[in-house]
Structure formats: structure tokens, C-alpha cells
GROMACS .gro file of C-alpha atoms in nm:
model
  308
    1UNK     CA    1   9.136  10.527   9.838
    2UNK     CA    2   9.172  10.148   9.817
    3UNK     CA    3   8.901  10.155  10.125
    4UNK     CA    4   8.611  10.332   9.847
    5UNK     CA    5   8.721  10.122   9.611
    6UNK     CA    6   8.655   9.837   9.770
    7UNK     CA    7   8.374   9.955   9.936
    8UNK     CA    8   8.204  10.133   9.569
    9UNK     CA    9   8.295   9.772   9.398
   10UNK     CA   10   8.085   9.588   9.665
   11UNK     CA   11   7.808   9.837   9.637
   12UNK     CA   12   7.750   9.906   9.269
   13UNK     CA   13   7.903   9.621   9.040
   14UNK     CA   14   7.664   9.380   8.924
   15UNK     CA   15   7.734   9.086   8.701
   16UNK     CA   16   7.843   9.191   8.366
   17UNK     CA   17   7.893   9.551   8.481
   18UNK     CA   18   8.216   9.603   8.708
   19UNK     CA   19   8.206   9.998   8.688
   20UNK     CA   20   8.448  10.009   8.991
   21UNK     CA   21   8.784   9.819   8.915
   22UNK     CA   22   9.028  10.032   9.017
   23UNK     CA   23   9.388   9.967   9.181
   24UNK     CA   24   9.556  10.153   9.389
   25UNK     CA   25   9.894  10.194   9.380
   26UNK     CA   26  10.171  10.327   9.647
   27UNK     CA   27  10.521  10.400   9.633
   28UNK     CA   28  10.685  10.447   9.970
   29UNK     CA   29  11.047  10.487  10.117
   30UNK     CA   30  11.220  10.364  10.457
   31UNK     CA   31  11.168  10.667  10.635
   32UNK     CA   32  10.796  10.641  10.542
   33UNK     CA   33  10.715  10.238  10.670
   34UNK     CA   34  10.861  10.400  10.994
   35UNK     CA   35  10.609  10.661  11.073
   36UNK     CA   36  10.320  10.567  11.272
   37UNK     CA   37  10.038  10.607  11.103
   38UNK     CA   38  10.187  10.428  10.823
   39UNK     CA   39  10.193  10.124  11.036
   40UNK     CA   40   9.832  10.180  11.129
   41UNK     CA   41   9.701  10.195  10.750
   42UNK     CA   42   9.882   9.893  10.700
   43UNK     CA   43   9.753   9.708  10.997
   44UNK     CA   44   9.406   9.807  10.888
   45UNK     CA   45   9.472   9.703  10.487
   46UNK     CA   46   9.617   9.335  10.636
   47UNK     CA   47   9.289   9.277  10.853
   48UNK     CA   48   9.036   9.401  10.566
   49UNK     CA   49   9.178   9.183  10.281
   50UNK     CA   50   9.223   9.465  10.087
   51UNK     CA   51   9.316   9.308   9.780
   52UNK     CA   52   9.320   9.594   9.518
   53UNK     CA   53   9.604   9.761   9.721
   54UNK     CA   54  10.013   9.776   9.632
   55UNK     CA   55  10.268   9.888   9.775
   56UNK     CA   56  10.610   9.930   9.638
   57UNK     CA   57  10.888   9.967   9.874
   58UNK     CA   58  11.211  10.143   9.788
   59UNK     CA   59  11.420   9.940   9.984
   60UNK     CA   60  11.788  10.120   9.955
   61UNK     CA   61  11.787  10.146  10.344
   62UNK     CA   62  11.919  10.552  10.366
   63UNK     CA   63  11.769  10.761  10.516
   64UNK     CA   64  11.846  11.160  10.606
   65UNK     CA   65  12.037  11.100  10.947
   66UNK     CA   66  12.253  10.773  10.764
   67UNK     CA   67  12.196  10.389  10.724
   68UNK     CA   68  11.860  10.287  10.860
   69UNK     CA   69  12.000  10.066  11.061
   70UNK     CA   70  12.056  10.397  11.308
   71UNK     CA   71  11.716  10.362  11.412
   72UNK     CA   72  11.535  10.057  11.258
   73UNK     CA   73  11.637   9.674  11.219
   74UNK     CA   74  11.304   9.486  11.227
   75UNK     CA   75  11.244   9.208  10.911
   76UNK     CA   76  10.986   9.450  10.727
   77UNK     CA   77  10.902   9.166  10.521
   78UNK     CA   78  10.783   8.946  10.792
   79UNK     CA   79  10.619   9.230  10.966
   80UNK     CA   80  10.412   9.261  10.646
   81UNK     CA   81  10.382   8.919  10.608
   82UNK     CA   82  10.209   8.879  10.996
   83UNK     CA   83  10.009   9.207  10.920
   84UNK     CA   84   9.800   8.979  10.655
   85UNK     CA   85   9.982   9.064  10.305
   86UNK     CA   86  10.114   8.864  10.051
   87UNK     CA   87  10.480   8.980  10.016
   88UNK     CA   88  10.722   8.945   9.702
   89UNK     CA   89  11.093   9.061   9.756
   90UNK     CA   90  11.251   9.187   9.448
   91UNK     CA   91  11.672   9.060   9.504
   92UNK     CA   92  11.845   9.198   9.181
   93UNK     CA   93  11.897   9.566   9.350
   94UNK     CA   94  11.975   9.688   8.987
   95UNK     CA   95  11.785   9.597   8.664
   96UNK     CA   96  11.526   9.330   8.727
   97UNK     CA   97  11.255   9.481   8.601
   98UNK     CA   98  11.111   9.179   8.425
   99UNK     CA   99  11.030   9.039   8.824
  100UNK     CA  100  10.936   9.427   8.896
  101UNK     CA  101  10.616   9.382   8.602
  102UNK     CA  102  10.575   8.981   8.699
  103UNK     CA  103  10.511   9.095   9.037
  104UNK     CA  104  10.268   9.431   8.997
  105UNK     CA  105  10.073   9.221   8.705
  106UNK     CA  106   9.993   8.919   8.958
  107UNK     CA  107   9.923   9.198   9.251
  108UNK     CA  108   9.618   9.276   9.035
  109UNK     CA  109   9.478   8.962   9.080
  110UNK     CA  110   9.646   8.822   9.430
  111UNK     CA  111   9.582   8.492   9.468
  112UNK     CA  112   9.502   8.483   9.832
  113UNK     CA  113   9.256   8.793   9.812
  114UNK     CA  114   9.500   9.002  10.006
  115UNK     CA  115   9.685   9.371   9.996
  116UNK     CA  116  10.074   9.301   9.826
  117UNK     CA  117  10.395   9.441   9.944
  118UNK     CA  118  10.647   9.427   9.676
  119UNK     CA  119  10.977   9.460   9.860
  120UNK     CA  120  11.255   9.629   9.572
  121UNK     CA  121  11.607   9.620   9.713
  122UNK     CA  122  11.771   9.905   9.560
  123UNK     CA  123  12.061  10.099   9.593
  124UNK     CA  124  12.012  10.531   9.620
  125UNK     CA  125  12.248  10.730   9.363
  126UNK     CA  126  12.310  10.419   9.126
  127UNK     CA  127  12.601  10.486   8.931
  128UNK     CA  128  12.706  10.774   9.111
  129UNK     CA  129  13.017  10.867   9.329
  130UNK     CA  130  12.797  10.841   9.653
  131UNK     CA  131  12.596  10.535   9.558
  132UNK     CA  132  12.429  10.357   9.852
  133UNK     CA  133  12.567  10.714  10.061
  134UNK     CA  134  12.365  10.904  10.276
  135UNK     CA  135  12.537  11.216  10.047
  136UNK     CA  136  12.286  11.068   9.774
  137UNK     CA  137  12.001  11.131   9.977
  138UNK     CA  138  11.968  11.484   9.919
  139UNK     CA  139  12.282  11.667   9.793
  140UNK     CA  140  12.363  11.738   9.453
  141UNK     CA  141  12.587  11.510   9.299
  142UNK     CA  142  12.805  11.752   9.125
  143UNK     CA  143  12.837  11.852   8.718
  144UNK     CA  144  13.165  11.572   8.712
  145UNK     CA  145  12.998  11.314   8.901
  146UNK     CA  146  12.695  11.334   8.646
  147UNK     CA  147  12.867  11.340   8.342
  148UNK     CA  148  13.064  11.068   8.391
  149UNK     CA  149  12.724  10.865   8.528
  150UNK     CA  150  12.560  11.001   8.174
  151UNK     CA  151  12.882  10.807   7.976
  152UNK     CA  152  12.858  10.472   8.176
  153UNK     CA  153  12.523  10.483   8.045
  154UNK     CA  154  12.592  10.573   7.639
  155UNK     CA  155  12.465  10.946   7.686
  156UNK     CA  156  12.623  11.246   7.548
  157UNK     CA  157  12.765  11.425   7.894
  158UNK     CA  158  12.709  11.738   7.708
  159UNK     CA  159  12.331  11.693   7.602
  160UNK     CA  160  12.074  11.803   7.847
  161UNK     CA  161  11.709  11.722   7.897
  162UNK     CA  162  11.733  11.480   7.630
  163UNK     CA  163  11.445  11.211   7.494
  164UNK     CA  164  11.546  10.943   7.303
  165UNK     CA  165  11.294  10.845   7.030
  166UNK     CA  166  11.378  10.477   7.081
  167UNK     CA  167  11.289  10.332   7.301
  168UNK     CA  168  11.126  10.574   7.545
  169UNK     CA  169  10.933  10.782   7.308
  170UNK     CA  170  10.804  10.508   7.089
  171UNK     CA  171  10.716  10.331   7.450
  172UNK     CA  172  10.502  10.664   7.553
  173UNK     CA  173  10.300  10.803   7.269
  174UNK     CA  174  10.062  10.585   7.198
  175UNK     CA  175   9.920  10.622   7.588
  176UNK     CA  176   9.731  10.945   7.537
  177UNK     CA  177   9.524  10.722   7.286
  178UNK     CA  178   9.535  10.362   7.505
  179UNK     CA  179   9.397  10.613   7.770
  180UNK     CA  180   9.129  10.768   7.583
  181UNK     CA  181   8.985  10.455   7.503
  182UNK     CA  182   9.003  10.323   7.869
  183UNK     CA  183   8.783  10.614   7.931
  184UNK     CA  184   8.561  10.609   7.624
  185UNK     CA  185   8.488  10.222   7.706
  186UNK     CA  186   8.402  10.301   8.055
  187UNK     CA  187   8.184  10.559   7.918
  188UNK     CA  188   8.000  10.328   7.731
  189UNK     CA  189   7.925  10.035   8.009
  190UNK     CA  190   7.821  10.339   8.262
  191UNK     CA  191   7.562  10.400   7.949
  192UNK     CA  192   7.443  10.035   7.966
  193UNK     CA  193   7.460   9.984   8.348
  194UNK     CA  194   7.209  10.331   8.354
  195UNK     CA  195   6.994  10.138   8.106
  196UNK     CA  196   6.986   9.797   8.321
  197UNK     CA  197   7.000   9.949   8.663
  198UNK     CA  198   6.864  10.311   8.638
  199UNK     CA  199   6.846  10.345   9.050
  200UNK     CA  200   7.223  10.230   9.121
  201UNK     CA  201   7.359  10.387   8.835
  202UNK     CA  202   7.176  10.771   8.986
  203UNK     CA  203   7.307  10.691   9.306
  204UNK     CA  204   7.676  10.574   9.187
  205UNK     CA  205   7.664  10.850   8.955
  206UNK     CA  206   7.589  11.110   9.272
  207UNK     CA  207   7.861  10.962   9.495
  208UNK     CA  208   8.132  10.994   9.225
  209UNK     CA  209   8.015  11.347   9.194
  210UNK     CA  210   8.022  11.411   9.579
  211UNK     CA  211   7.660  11.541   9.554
  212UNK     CA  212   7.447  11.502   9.925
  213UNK     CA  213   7.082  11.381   9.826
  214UNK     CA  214   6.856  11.679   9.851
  215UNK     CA  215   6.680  11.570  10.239
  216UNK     CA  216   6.972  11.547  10.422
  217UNK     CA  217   6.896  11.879  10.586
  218UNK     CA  218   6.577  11.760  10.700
  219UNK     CA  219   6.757  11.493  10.888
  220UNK     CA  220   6.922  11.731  11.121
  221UNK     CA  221   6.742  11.700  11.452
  222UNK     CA  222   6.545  12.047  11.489
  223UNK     CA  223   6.481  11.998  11.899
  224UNK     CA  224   6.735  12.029  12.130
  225UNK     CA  225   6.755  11.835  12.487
  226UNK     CA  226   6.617  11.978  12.777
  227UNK     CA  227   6.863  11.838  12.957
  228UNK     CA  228   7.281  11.926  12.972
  229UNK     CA  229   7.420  11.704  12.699
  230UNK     CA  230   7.753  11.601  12.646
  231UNK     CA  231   7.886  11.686  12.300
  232UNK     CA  232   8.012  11.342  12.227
  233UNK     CA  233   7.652  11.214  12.292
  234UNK     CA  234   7.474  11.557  12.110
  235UNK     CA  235   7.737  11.460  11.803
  236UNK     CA  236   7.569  11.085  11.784
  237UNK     CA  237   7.226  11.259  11.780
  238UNK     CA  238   7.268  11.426  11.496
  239UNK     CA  239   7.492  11.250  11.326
  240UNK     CA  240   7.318  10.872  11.317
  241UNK     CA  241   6.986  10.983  11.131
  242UNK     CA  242   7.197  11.115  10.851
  243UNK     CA  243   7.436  10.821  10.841
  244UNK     CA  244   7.106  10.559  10.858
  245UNK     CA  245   6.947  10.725  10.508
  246UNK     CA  246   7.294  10.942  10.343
  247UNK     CA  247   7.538  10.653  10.174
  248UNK     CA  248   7.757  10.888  10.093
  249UNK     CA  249   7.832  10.940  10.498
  250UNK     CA  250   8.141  10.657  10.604
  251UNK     CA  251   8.161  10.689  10.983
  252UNK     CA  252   8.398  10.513  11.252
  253UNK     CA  253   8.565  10.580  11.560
  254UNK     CA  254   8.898  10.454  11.733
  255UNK     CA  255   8.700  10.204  11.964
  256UNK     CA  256   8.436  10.465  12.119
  257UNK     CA  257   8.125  10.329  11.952
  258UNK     CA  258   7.949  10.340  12.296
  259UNK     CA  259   8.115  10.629  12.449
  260UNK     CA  260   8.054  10.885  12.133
  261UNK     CA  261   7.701  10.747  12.089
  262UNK     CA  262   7.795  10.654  11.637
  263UNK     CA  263   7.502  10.365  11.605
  264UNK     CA  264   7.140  10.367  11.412
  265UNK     CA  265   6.997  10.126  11.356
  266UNK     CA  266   7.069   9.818  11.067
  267UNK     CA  267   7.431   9.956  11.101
  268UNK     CA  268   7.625   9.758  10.890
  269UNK     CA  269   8.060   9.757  10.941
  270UNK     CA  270   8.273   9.776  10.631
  271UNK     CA  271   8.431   9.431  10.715
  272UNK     CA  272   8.586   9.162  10.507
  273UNK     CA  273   8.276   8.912  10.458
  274UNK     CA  274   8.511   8.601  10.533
  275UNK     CA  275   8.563   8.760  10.920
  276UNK     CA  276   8.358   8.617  11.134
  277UNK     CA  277   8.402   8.771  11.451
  278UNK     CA  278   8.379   8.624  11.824
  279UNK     CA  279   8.085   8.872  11.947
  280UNK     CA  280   7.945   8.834  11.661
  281UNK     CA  281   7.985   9.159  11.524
  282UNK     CA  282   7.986   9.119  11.118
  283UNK     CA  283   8.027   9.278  10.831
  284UNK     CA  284   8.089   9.365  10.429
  285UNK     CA  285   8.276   9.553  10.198
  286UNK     CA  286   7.916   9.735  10.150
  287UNK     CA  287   7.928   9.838  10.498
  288UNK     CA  288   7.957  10.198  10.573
  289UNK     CA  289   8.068  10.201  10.958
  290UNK     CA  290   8.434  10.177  10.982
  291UNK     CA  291   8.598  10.052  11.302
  292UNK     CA  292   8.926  10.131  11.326
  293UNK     CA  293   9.043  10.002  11.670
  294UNK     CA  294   9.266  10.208  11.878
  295UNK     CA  295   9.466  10.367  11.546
  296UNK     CA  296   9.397  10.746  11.556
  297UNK     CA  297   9.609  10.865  11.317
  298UNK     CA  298   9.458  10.617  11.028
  299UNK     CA  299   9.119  10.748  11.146
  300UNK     CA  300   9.236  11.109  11.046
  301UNK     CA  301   9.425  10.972  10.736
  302UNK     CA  302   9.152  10.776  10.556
  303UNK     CA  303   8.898  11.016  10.532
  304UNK     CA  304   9.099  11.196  10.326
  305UNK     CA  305   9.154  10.940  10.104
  306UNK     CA  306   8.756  10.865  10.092
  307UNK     CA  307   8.717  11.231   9.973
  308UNK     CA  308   8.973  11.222   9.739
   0.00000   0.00000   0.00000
């Protein structure tokens, strides 16, 4: 997601019309930083400056099996750090959420054009009998162990599913109508950017909707080879006329651009403009070719993400 984002932002704002400002936003656990394709993404995010993407990390190192440290004792911090993001550690495990805001307001606009990691030491089952146990992991904490977390608190133990009108309702009603205006503003500049740039507003407005431009079938190659083909090479036959005149089309491969035949010509990678690469193979944000290196499992992630 934070890969269109950047990509629809470098294609379709123009000065005095940023239709495509989004953030994206992730909330992930121990056990998640440890799977592989986590690691990938976040390689990937580091290299492309993807500024625009957070992550917060739930840092109360538990995981199903016991302590993390069962399995896992690398700095995750400085791994983050040498994977090319700009990393703020949260310390006060238990109510600091004046440096929670401080950090996710200045992750919007990172000063060194980079991804953020925003590293929250906490503590799983606050309050209760297992607190910082792997028993708060998953098992129930119990009707006693509850109430008496509900009392430490100032609830009523014997009140259930209950909203208090101060603060937390007063803090919540009025974003129905902060929303709706959000929307009803963005509305509006879409109206003006169609006015000012009719052609990139019809094509931005057919990519949001997932709609293919009416050719594309005509790009399909209608003449086979005479000769046997492999299918990697038969795929790049069919595939690189549509990708050369379809923008809705983001291709890559895992470091097989020769071998699966994905190249037409005026190719252009999705690359951070300040990379300048030693052979001299460039790129932009604008770019729709994706190289993703030898990371698989991102490869099958993103796309999903794109689509979404």
C-alpha cells in the first residue's frame, strides 16, 4: 500500500493539487518482525525511502512458546536503523502517550525522507495477575483477576461493556463529521484538478477504480511461435506490450529480468530518484517496474497490497 502511494503521489500530484497524500500505518508484534517476509518488506521500504510508511512495534517481548528471548535476541532497533529507517524508541512501557502522538505526528513528515519504526516497550496483560506472562498471551485472565484490574483503574467491577461519556465519548463523536469533511474536501480538489488537468485526472480517476483501458485486449499477441518456447520467455511476450501502454500493470521479478524475458522498451524502475546506481540502472517513484532482488515472499506480498 505505501508502494501505490508513493508511486500514485509521484504520478498524479501536481503543484497545488496533492490528490494522493495518504499514510500508511502498521501495527505489528514480536512474533511478526520475526517472519521472513516481514524482513523482506522492510528491507525493500529501507532501500526505497519510503517515507509515508509507519510502523508501530509492540515491543512486550512474549510470544506463544514464552519470552522471545527463546528464539530471538538481535537489537531490532539497530537492525531497522541499518535497513534505512529512522527509528524512535518509546521507554515509558506504561502511559507515555504524549511521546506515542510526538512521534506518529513527526513520522508524517520524517525529516530524513525515510520509512519510521516507532519502537513502544510495553508490557502484555498490564495490570493483570500474569502481566509481562506468557499466560497473558492468550488465556483468559479469569472473572477475579479482571475485576480487581477494573478497580485499580476507578471502574465499577460489576459494570460491563461500559462507555464513559467523558472523556472517551466526547473524544469520538465528533469524527464521523471531521471525516466527512476530509472526504467532502477531497471531493472538491478532485473537481478542480479534473478542471486543470482533464487527462490525469481520467486516468487517476480509472486506476482508483481498477478499470483496464478499453485496448488492452488488442495488445495480447494473436501469433504464436513457430518454434518450442519456453513459458518464462512466452510469459515476457505477452506480457511487455501490455505493461509498455497499461499503467495500471506494476511488474517485477526476484532478480530474473533476463531469464523471464519482463523488459519493453522505455522501462522505467520504481526507484527512489536520489539512487543512483553503479550500472547505471535508474529510476522514480513514477516507475512501474519493480525489482525486488532475491526476496520472494515480498514479491507475492506486495501485489496484494497494490490491489488493495
Amino acid at each position: 500500500m505505501a508502494v501505490a502511494s508513493k508511486h500514485l503521489a509521484a504520478t498524479y500530484n501536481r503543484p497545488g493539487f496533492e490528490v494522493v497524500t495518504n499514510h500508511t500505518w502498521c501495527m505489528v508484534g514480536d512474533a511478526c518482525l520475526q517472519e521472513g517476509v516481514a524482513l523482506e518488506a522492510i528491507s525493500l521500504a529501507g532501500h526505497w525511502r519510503s517515507a509515508g510508511l509507519t510502523i508501530i512495534y509492540d515491543n512486550n517481548q512474549v510470544t506463544c512458546d514464552g519470552s522471545v528471548d527463546l528464539c530471538n535476541t538481535e537489537d531490532v532497533s539497530r537492525k531497522m536503523e541499518a535497513c534505512g529507517w529512522d527509528v524512535v524508541d518509546i521507554e515509558d512501557r506504561y502511559f507515555d502517550i504524549r511521546s506515542l502522538v510526538k512521534a506518529m505526528r513527526n513520522a508524517r513528515n520524517p525529516a530524513y525522507g525515510r520509512p519510521t519504526f516507532i519502537n513502544v516497550r510495553t508490557i502484555i496483560g498490564l495490570g493483570s495477575k500474569v502481566a509481562g506472562d506468557v499466560m497473558a498471551h492468550g488465556a483468559a485472565f479469569g472473572v477475579e483477576d479482571v475485576a480487581q484490574m477494573k478497580e485499580a483503574y476507578g471502574f465499577d467491577p460489576q459494570e460491563h461493556l461500559v462507555v464513559f461519556d467523558k472523556p472517551v465519548r466526547a473524544f469520538f463523536q465528533n469524527l464521523p463529521s471531521k471525516g466527512q469533511l476530509l472526504v467532502s474536501e477531497w471531493n472538491d480538489l478532485l473537481r478542480c484538478y479534473e478542471e486543470i488537468h482533464p487527462e490525469l485526472a481520467a486516468n487517476f480517476k480509472r486506476r482508483v477504480d481498477g478499470t483496464l483501458p478499453e485496448q488492452w485486449k488488442s495488445l495480447v499477441p494473436t501469433v504464436s511461435p513457430k518454434s518450442a518456447t519456453p513459458s518464462r520467455k512466452s510469459s515476457g511476450m505477452v506480457l511487455n506490450p501490455i505493461a509498455k501502454e497499461v499503467n495500471n500493470l506494476m511488474v517485477g521479478t526476484a532478480d530474473l529480468t533476463p531469464s523471464v524475458n519482463m523488459s519493453w522498451e522505455r522501462t522505467l524502475d520504481f526507484q527512489s530518484p536520489n539512487i543512483k546506481t553503479t550500472c547505471g540502472i535508474n529510476g522514480d517513484y513514477t516507475g512501474c517496474y519493480i525489482r525486488y532482488g532475491i526476496r520472494e515472499h515480498a514479491m507475492a506480498a506486495i501485489p496484494n497490497g497494490l490491489a488493495a
